[in-house]
Amino acid sequence: MINSIYRKSILLSLLCLFLVACGVPQDNQPARPEEETRTTSPTTTTEQQQQLAKAKKPAMYEQDAANASISGAVMAPRFNMNDSALRLPSEPVDRENYAHFNDNPLVRVAEQPVSTFSIDVDTGSYSNVRRILNMGQLPRHDAVRVEEMINYFSYDYALPENRAVPFNITTEIAPTPWNKSTYLLHIGLKGYEVPKQQLSASNLVFLIDVSGSMRSDNKLGLLKKAMSMLTQQLRPEDKVAIVVYAGASGIVLEPVNGNQKAKILTALEQLQAGGSTNGAAGIRLAYRLAEQSYIKNGINRVILCTDGDFNVGTVNFETLKNLVEKKRKTGISLTTLGFGTGNYNDHLMEQLADNGNGNYAYIDTLMEARKVLVEEMSSTMQTIARDVKIQIEFNPAVVSEYRLVGYENRILAREDFNNDKVDAGDIGAGHTVTALYELTLVGSKTQHLDPLRYGKAPVLQQANLSELAYLRLRYKLPDENQSRLLQQVVQRKDIQKNLAVSTDHFRFAASVAAFGQIMRGGKYTGEYRLDDVARLARESRGKDPHGYRSEFLSLVGLANTLSGS
């Protein structure tokens, strides 16, 4: 009898513990105020009460109770969590701005045999994509400009024989790595080199954004270190001034000679960030200062350092472009150096440099600052050819289809090639410029475009069957306004049937082009994977004195991991 009562007492105690664990009030305990409200409210149904009670229980708590009922054990809740404790994970607001563009399409030679574009020596897209990958993210498609990925690297092209012609043209044709049915036409330009000691005297204005958006180590902190590196390269014949802008603009350092490094470095070190961003006012003041110290036959350049987040004053994109385009007529170029993340305006930075007859680089690390401002100082500062345009006419008897890889925002109309009023890209001393065309040859089983029903068949001349294409190039010398013309034939006999026998620079450029296209969605790369990119780049790495090509391999591996391949 006693044992029976004892067992019942134990069971009753366990039942009470279970009810407490489930949040059910015991008969001898008053209901909580909110429960009283629900119970006595004439408009609340039993079903609504059950839904409210269920909503107050965390999912993990319900699972514990379910597990307890299955096992026959009494489980206490692991934690007591109310609604106010629930927080969604927060992410920094991404206000980065990139211009949208579509990949160049395939073109049928019989319908449009001529392709014209401006050269591009910018490298900002590559280092920006590197920054995004190192943050553990894949870049958005519009952040990737394939030509800037390719031209980030220097290639071992032959130098021009003399300075009468500022660069040499190299062509090579071999199978496309990502499409066995097509070929790549590789066009390379190499400008003559100018040692640092022989650079023209420089008139530089550092135009520095010190607005509140620049208040971080990877913005103003990195910027000051980068410009300090450039300061160390200056000579006594060079001149430097510093203009800053935030809500308003001002002169921090009047023009001084390059050997007054202490004064320049002190002015840089004292810069602090704060306020809004009136970039247009700073640009006007910087050009005005550069005009006052203009050096005839010298390097006259404004170097704009910012995240591009202009938010007061003139902020209209086209108006800013027109401002810079007007100022370039004074003979002063504009280089843009981008910094930062989160609010970075890549679209503005790239277009300002293009319209300012300058170049664009993105500085994500101190090593990148050294590459742009120290190692490549000659090509960054000294222009050897202006308004460089390339036009190529494909032979319809040999080539049936073509596609220009990259250069989407550098396409020119056919008539622009001979119009010296139309602006194009500039080449600096020692610069290499690379362009790739993917070609489908006549007779190939893989033809993507159907012929026109009513189109005329091309008139074939036996003499032309030996020519694949005709390459024209126009450029202006720095002190001339009339362009000069270079022309050469691309021979059919130069086609190499085996990719393995092509040069290292051909295969490495192809690997970078493949990587850039895959990062843009891989519309034309078929089943070619990042593993294939890495293999091709590794085999063609060649000489790599600064480790940039090895770093590229690391980025391909990182992108492969992030994409889940």
XYZ file of C-alpha atoms in Angstrom:
565
model
C 0.000 0.000 0.000
C 2.783 2.404 0.960
C 4.747 1.485 -2.139
C 1.690 2.138 -4.285
C 1.184 5.572 -2.733
C 4.900 6.296 -3.128
C 4.800 5.374 -6.783
C 1.756 7.600 -7.351
C 3.518 10.495 -5.639
C 6.539 10.104 -7.872
C 4.333 9.967 -10.990
C 2.411 13.045 -9.833
C 5.669 14.936 -9.249
C 6.949 13.984 -12.682
C 3.649 15.113 -14.231
C 3.945 18.501 -12.485
C 7.496 18.901 -13.737
C 6.335 18.078 -17.246
C 3.516 20.631 -17.086
C 5.915 23.286 -15.798
C 8.339 22.489 -18.613
C 5.528 22.900 -21.167
C 4.507 26.258 -19.722
C 1.080 25.089 -18.540
C -0.015 26.788 -15.278
C -1.039 24.507 -12.417
C -4.509 24.759 -10.916
C -3.245 26.356 -7.732
C -1.167 29.006 -9.602
C -2.687 32.204 -11.015
C -2.626 32.576 -14.774
C -0.224 35.131 -16.200
C -1.839 38.416 -17.159
C -1.514 37.826 -20.885
C -3.080 34.401 -20.523
C -5.959 35.903 -18.541
C -6.539 38.376 -21.310
C -6.642 35.672 -23.902
C -8.925 33.499 -21.783
C -11.465 36.149 -20.931
C -11.537 37.957 -24.269
C -14.902 37.249 -25.904
C -13.380 37.652 -29.388
C -10.567 35.119 -28.971
C -11.403 31.559 -30.003
C -9.818 28.403 -28.683
C -8.086 27.916 -32.044
C -6.581 31.418 -31.853
C -5.342 30.705 -28.319
C -3.591 27.586 -29.547
C -1.959 29.473 -32.420
C -0.745 32.224 -30.086
C 0.653 29.704 -27.653
C 2.415 27.871 -30.437
C 3.900 31.111 -31.791
C 5.456 31.901 -28.400
C 7.402 28.634 -28.313
C 10.745 28.563 -30.156
C 11.091 25.817 -32.758
C 13.982 24.236 -30.869
C 11.854 24.140 -27.702
C 9.019 22.367 -29.525
C 11.484 19.826 -30.911
C 12.799 19.148 -27.404
C 9.261 18.581 -26.126
C 8.508 16.258 -29.013
C 11.675 14.279 -28.362
C 10.782 14.072 -24.705
C 7.321 12.682 -25.387
C 8.779 10.076 -27.739
C 11.420 8.900 -25.290
C 9.121 9.035 -22.271
C 11.538 11.349 -20.432
C 10.839 14.781 -18.981
C 12.872 17.520 -20.665
C 13.381 21.014 -19.330
C 13.765 23.770 -21.954
C 17.344 24.445 -22.985
C 16.751 28.177 -23.064
C 13.955 30.648 -22.568
C 13.788 33.018 -25.564
C 11.166 35.647 -26.254
C 10.431 37.446 -29.503
C 12.615 40.447 -28.690
C 15.677 38.195 -28.514
C 15.312 37.108 -32.159
C 17.609 39.071 -34.490
C 18.274 38.552 -38.161
C 21.946 38.577 -39.187
C 22.914 42.017 -40.446
C 25.056 42.750 -43.517
C 26.722 46.021 -44.496
C 24.773 47.975 -47.081
C 26.310 47.513 -50.540
C 26.090 50.777 -52.479
C 28.844 50.021 -54.970
C 28.098 51.303 -58.454
C 29.009 49.515 -61.702
C 27.960 50.297 -65.264
C 25.868 47.545 -66.824
C 26.928 46.154 -70.192
C 26.360 43.032 -72.269
C 29.094 40.847 -73.737
C 30.079 41.614 -77.320
C 27.976 39.455 -79.650
C 29.023 37.108 -82.396
C 29.148 38.839 -85.792
C 28.881 37.299 -89.248
C 31.750 38.500 -91.433
C 29.676 38.481 -94.631
C 27.391 41.089 -93.038
C 29.840 43.161 -91.003
C 33.518 42.461 -91.804
C 34.975 45.521 -89.980
C 35.462 45.860 -86.200
C 36.704 49.118 -84.609
C 37.562 49.896 -80.988
C 39.701 52.105 -78.772
C 42.560 50.563 -76.816
C 42.319 50.440 -73.011
C 45.193 50.405 -70.513
C 43.095 50.565 -67.337
C 43.619 47.828 -64.758
C 41.085 48.821 -62.082
C 38.684 45.958 -62.724
C 41.283 43.272 -61.962
C 42.384 44.625 -58.581
C 38.772 45.373 -57.640
C 37.733 41.801 -58.476
C 40.693 40.601 -56.403
C 39.458 42.672 -53.455
C 35.945 41.204 -53.769
C 37.236 37.617 -53.953
C 39.493 38.161 -50.942
C 36.402 39.339 -49.030
C 34.911 35.881 -49.619
C 32.461 36.938 -52.337
C 32.098 36.364 -56.046
C 32.064 39.611 -58.052
C 28.891 40.807 -59.696
C 29.099 40.436 -63.467
C 29.306 44.155 -64.200
C 32.385 44.500 -61.964
C 34.348 42.358 -64.436
C 35.756 44.022 -67.558
C 37.697 41.299 -69.338
C 40.085 43.632 -71.198
C 41.212 45.165 -67.876
C 41.770 41.684 -66.456
C 43.984 40.797 -69.437
C 45.858 44.123 -69.476
C 46.673 43.967 -65.771
C 49.607 41.782 -66.818
C 52.603 42.678 -68.947
C 53.474 40.420 -71.878
C 56.778 39.701 -73.544
C 56.118 41.459 -76.855
C 58.938 42.772 -79.039
C 59.898 46.412 -78.486
C 59.649 48.925 -81.362
C 62.856 49.373 -83.331
C 62.950 53.144 -82.738
C 60.856 55.920 -81.223
C 59.652 57.193 -84.597
C 56.925 54.563 -84.254
C 56.021 54.448 -80.525
C 54.994 50.795 -80.366
C 55.316 47.441 -82.053
C 52.388 45.252 -83.191
C 52.393 41.494 -82.552
C 49.781 39.016 -83.805
C 49.331 35.295 -83.125
C 46.576 32.774 -83.971
C 45.982 29.453 -82.205
C 43.038 27.300 -81.044
C 40.646 28.716 -78.447
C 41.093 26.900 -75.109
C 37.353 26.938 -74.285
C 36.105 26.037 -77.788
C 37.914 23.501 -79.970
C 36.001 24.663 -83.055
C 37.290 28.260 -82.996
C 40.588 30.154 -82.977
C 41.862 33.139 -81.039
C 43.483 36.050 -82.830
C 45.840 37.656 -80.301
C 46.834 41.299 -80.983
C 49.561 42.797 -78.805
C 51.067 46.294 -78.641
C 54.280 47.162 -76.826
C 55.257 50.794 -76.242
C 58.855 51.915 -76.094
C 60.261 52.181 -72.580
C 61.452 55.310 -70.794
C 63.664 54.879 -67.693
C 62.482 56.830 -64.647
C 65.548 59.038 -64.807
C 64.604 60.114 -68.354
C 60.943 60.911 -67.705
C 59.821 64.401 -68.651
C 59.510 66.905 -65.810
C 56.221 66.373 -63.970
C 53.587 68.828 -62.815
C 51.357 66.787 -60.520
C 48.336 67.800 -58.464
C 47.191 65.277 -55.864
C 43.403 65.706 -55.626
C 42.419 63.893 -52.438
C 38.955 63.087 -51.112
C 38.852 63.772 -47.332
C 35.078 63.456 -46.907
C 33.527 61.348 -44.148
C 33.141 58.329 -46.438
C 36.960 58.100 -46.618
C 37.353 57.613 -42.856
C 38.848 54.109 -42.740
C 42.257 52.462 -42.951
C 41.616 50.982 -46.418
C 40.615 54.405 -47.737
C 42.357 57.547 -46.480
C 44.891 55.531 -44.462
C 45.959 53.485 -47.489
C 45.724 56.543 -49.746
C 48.258 58.505 -47.679
C 50.710 55.601 -47.755
C 50.266 55.215 -51.523
C 50.871 58.889 -52.260
C 53.866 58.844 -49.928
C 55.350 56.107 -52.125
C 54.886 58.275 -55.207
C 56.429 61.248 -53.388
C 59.617 59.256 -52.812
C 60.003 58.862 -56.606
C 59.918 62.607 -57.339
C 62.940 64.554 -58.605
C 63.941 68.208 -58.061
C 62.580 69.212 -61.487
C 59.122 67.834 -60.627
C 56.387 69.925 -59.005
C 53.648 68.766 -56.642
C 50.568 70.427 -55.168
C 47.838 68.960 -52.958
C 44.141 69.847 -53.185
C 41.530 68.311 -50.889
C 37.773 68.308 -51.026
C 34.908 67.366 -48.737
C 31.882 69.656 -48.469
C 34.197 72.329 -49.877
C 37.586 72.234 -51.546
C 40.879 73.826 -50.602
C 44.618 73.910 -51.241
C 46.626 72.046 -48.628
C 49.975 72.465 -50.379
C 50.890 75.060 -52.975
C 53.175 73.771 -55.788
C 56.607 72.786 -54.452
C 59.590 71.053 -56.054
C 59.830 67.311 -55.813
C 62.929 67.423 -53.609
C 60.931 69.048 -50.777
C 59.746 65.654 -49.670
C 59.412 66.501 -45.975
C 56.943 69.278 -46.728
C 54.909 67.034 -49.057
C 54.858 64.102 -46.626
C 53.878 66.344 -43.706
C 50.944 67.731 -45.682
C 49.798 64.198 -46.511
C 50.129 62.959 -42.944
C 47.965 65.771 -41.556
C 44.954 64.899 -43.726
C 41.807 63.850 -41.842
C 38.408 62.736 -43.119
C 35.054 64.366 -42.404
C 32.053 65.984 -44.087
C 30.194 65.497 -47.373
C 31.736 65.038 -50.838
C 31.827 67.868 -53.391
C 34.051 66.203 -55.974
C 33.297 68.601 -58.836
C 34.561 71.604 -56.844
C 37.785 69.745 -56.091
C 38.273 68.807 -59.752
C 37.885 72.432 -60.882
C 40.350 73.698 -58.278
C 42.900 70.962 -59.073
C 42.852 71.745 -62.802
C 43.185 75.456 -62.063
C 46.257 74.787 -59.951
C 47.729 72.466 -62.607
C 47.234 75.123 -65.277
C 49.149 77.666 -63.174
C 52.188 75.358 -62.964
C 51.898 73.957 -66.493
C 55.181 72.545 -67.879
C 55.495 72.700 -71.657
C 56.449 69.302 -73.134
C 56.232 67.898 -69.611
C 53.879 65.567 -67.711
C 50.875 67.597 -66.555
C 48.494 65.431 -64.593
C 45.831 65.552 -61.898
C 45.732 62.386 -59.749
C 42.273 61.939 -58.248
C 42.164 59.686 -55.161
C 38.667 58.839 -53.927
C 35.968 56.216 -53.455
C 33.918 58.130 -56.039
C 31.019 58.762 -53.662
C 30.203 62.328 -54.775
C 27.064 63.489 -52.945
C 26.972 67.319 -52.985
C 27.619 69.963 -55.616
C 27.730 68.619 -59.179
C 26.819 64.936 -58.883
C 25.280 64.283 -62.317
C 27.359 61.632 -64.078
C 27.274 63.161 -67.568
C 28.017 66.653 -66.223
C 31.121 65.371 -64.428
C 32.269 63.607 -67.599
C 31.771 66.763 -69.629
C 33.756 68.755 -67.061
C 36.745 66.431 -67.361
C 36.414 66.195 -71.149
C 36.565 69.989 -71.386
C 39.615 70.201 -69.106
C 41.624 67.634 -71.084
C 41.853 70.161 -73.923
C 44.232 72.174 -71.714
C 46.815 69.388 -72.078
C 46.302 68.139 -68.508
C 45.484 64.454 -68.037
C 43.468 62.845 -65.252
C 44.492 59.636 -63.479
C 41.938 58.125 -61.088
C 42.954 55.918 -58.170
C 40.062 54.152 -56.456
C 39.940 53.196 -52.780
C 37.558 51.477 -50.395
C 34.535 49.226 -50.322
C 30.811 49.370 -49.644
C 30.107 52.653 -51.450
C 32.713 52.436 -54.200
C 31.728 54.070 -57.519
C 33.652 52.096 -60.139
C 31.490 53.443 -62.955
C 32.420 57.066 -62.261
C 36.116 56.385 -61.660
C 36.575 54.471 -64.920
C 34.663 56.970 -67.053
C 36.385 60.038 -65.577
C 39.790 58.581 -66.440
C 38.644 57.606 -69.949
C 37.327 61.086 -70.649
C 40.310 62.757 -68.986
C 42.930 61.129 -71.261
C 44.268 59.250 -68.275
C 44.242 55.805 -66.717
C 42.301 54.134 -63.932
C 43.605 51.836 -61.207
C 42.020 50.481 -58.051
C 44.270 50.388 -54.984
C 43.263 47.588 -52.626
C 46.648 46.940 -51.014
C 49.973 48.649 -50.449
C 51.508 46.208 -52.945
C 49.084 47.418 -55.624
C 50.044 51.016 -54.813
C 53.688 50.061 -55.326
C 52.890 48.364 -58.652
C 50.993 51.361 -60.066
C 53.011 54.256 -58.628
C 56.532 52.827 -58.380
C 57.100 49.811 -60.654
C 54.907 51.161 -63.473
C 55.505 54.851 -62.852
C 56.720 55.464 -66.415
C 53.660 53.910 -68.050
C 51.303 55.549 -65.541
C 52.739 59.044 -66.018
C 54.472 59.338 -69.440
C 52.144 59.215 -72.454
C 53.855 58.147 -75.694
C 50.787 57.894 -77.982
C 47.305 59.424 -77.810
C 43.927 58.403 -79.243
C 45.021 54.903 -80.232
C 42.377 53.086 -82.301
C 42.384 49.606 -83.789
C 40.367 48.575 -86.830
C 40.428 45.093 -88.292
C 38.782 43.890 -91.483
C 38.202 40.132 -91.685
C 38.373 38.251 -94.967
C 34.944 36.615 -95.558
C 36.612 33.949 -97.704
C 38.535 32.709 -94.642
C 36.624 33.860 -91.532
C 32.877 33.333 -91.158
C 32.260 34.699 -87.614
C 34.127 36.756 -85.041
C 33.697 38.114 -81.529
C 35.810 40.722 -79.738
C 36.549 39.531 -76.183
C 35.984 42.486 -73.840
C 36.272 46.196 -74.746
C 32.468 46.513 -74.616
C 32.570 50.172 -73.563
C 35.363 50.973 -76.056
C 33.555 50.065 -79.280
C 33.746 52.744 -81.970
C 31.753 53.300 -85.147
C 33.577 52.421 -88.346
C 33.732 56.082 -89.420
C 35.261 57.078 -86.052
C 38.512 55.412 -87.014
C 39.478 58.166 -89.468
C 37.935 60.995 -87.451
C 40.671 62.655 -85.392
C 38.036 64.476 -83.336
C 36.909 61.198 -81.784
C 38.706 60.471 -78.516
C 40.340 57.120 -77.781
C 42.738 55.568 -75.267
C 46.331 56.605 -74.627
C 49.400 54.398 -74.193
C 52.118 55.072 -71.625
C 55.813 54.284 -71.886
C 56.441 50.552 -71.706
C 52.748 49.702 -71.669
C 51.539 46.482 -73.223
C 48.010 46.349 -74.645
C 46.334 43.073 -75.588
C 43.128 42.333 -77.508
C 41.617 38.953 -78.401
C 39.160 37.998 -81.146
C 37.469 34.590 -81.187
C 37.135 33.446 -84.820
C 35.128 30.770 -86.592
C 36.754 29.839 -89.885
C 34.907 29.145 -93.116
C 34.149 25.441 -93.396
C 33.907 24.887 -89.656
C 31.111 22.531 -88.594
C 30.260 24.904 -85.742
C 28.514 27.920 -87.225
C 26.403 29.839 -84.716
C 24.811 32.331 -87.120
C 22.673 31.395 -90.096
C 23.393 33.157 -93.403
C 20.912 35.740 -94.639
C 18.375 34.423 -97.119
C 18.651 37.494 -99.305
C 22.250 38.425 -98.598
C 24.823 38.485 -101.353
C 27.589 35.893 -101.280
C 31.057 37.471 -100.887
C 33.096 37.910 -104.049
C 36.155 35.703 -103.587
C 39.477 36.657 -105.072
C 42.133 33.999 -105.303
C 44.820 36.437 -104.149
C 42.924 37.097 -100.900
C 42.708 33.477 -99.782
C 46.128 33.805 -98.190
C 44.976 36.689 -95.967
C 42.963 36.169 -92.790
C 42.506 39.856 -91.892
C 43.830 43.360 -92.447
C 44.863 45.286 -89.330
C 44.899 49.098 -89.174
C 46.011 51.200 -86.227
C 45.755 54.978 -85.761
C 47.537 57.057 -83.131
C 48.735 60.600 -82.399
C 52.085 61.559 -80.986
C 51.723 63.525 -77.708
C 52.417 66.916 -79.304
C 50.445 66.322 -82.535
C 46.748 66.636 -83.407
C 46.813 64.696 -86.683
C 46.793 60.908 -86.455
C 49.245 58.532 -88.096
C 48.366 55.191 -89.650
C 49.952 51.745 -89.306
C 48.774 48.792 -91.420
C 49.682 45.134 -91.683
C 48.238 41.902 -93.034
C 47.375 38.938 -90.795
C 48.356 35.899 -92.855
C 46.324 32.705 -92.996
C 49.510 30.634 -92.925
C 50.206 31.952 -89.406
C 47.353 29.880 -87.951
C 48.721 27.347 -85.456
C 46.701 24.125 -85.193
C 48.019 23.143 -81.763
C 47.525 25.338 -78.682
C 50.512 23.720 -76.977
C 52.973 25.250 -79.470
C 51.676 28.798 -78.986
C 53.672 31.288 -76.901
C 53.382 31.597 -73.137
C 51.916 35.079 -73.428
C 49.227 33.809 -75.822
C 48.139 31.009 -73.475
C 48.359 33.072 -70.292
C 46.302 35.908 -71.790
C 43.773 33.294 -72.935
C 43.565 31.875 -69.401
C 42.886 35.338 -67.950
C 40.274 35.977 -70.648
C 38.570 32.688 -69.810
C 38.586 33.522 -66.101
C 37.071 36.955 -66.709
C 34.347 35.533 -68.949
C 33.473 32.825 -66.415
C 33.236 35.474 -63.694
C 30.761 37.272 -65.991
C 28.601 34.171 -66.307
C 30.459 32.215 -69.012
C 28.063 32.912 -71.899
C 30.634 31.852 -74.504
C 32.964 29.558 -72.531
C 30.842 26.398 -72.718
C 31.956 23.640 -70.354
C 35.344 25.229 -69.653
C 35.849 25.250 -65.883
C 37.993 27.173 -63.427
C 40.115 24.035 -62.986
C 40.902 24.257 -66.709
C 41.762 27.956 -66.334
C 44.175 27.174 -63.508
C 45.840 24.388 -65.481
C 46.372 26.589 -68.537
C 47.681 29.518 -66.461
C 50.051 27.268 -64.522
C 51.523 25.801 -67.710
C 52.028 29.244 -69.303
C 53.057 31.279 -66.256
C 56.515 31.962 -67.689
C 58.668 34.632 -66.054
C 56.965 36.102 -63.001
C 59.449 38.404 -61.224
C 56.844 40.160 -59.047
C 54.569 37.164 -58.410
C 51.492 38.653 -60.112
C 50.826 35.553 -62.209
C 51.201 33.273 -59.197
C 48.709 35.479 -57.370
C 46.321 35.061 -60.298
C 46.462 31.304 -59.835
C 45.548 31.771 -56.181
C 42.565 33.942 -57.167
C 41.344 31.307 -59.612
C 41.514 28.705 -56.841
C 39.676 31.025 -54.449
C 36.951 31.729 -57.010
C 36.656 27.981 -57.611
C 36.073 27.393 -53.896
C 33.587 30.255 -53.536
C 31.595 29.097 -56.560
C 31.268 25.603 -55.062
C 32.834 23.946 -58.093
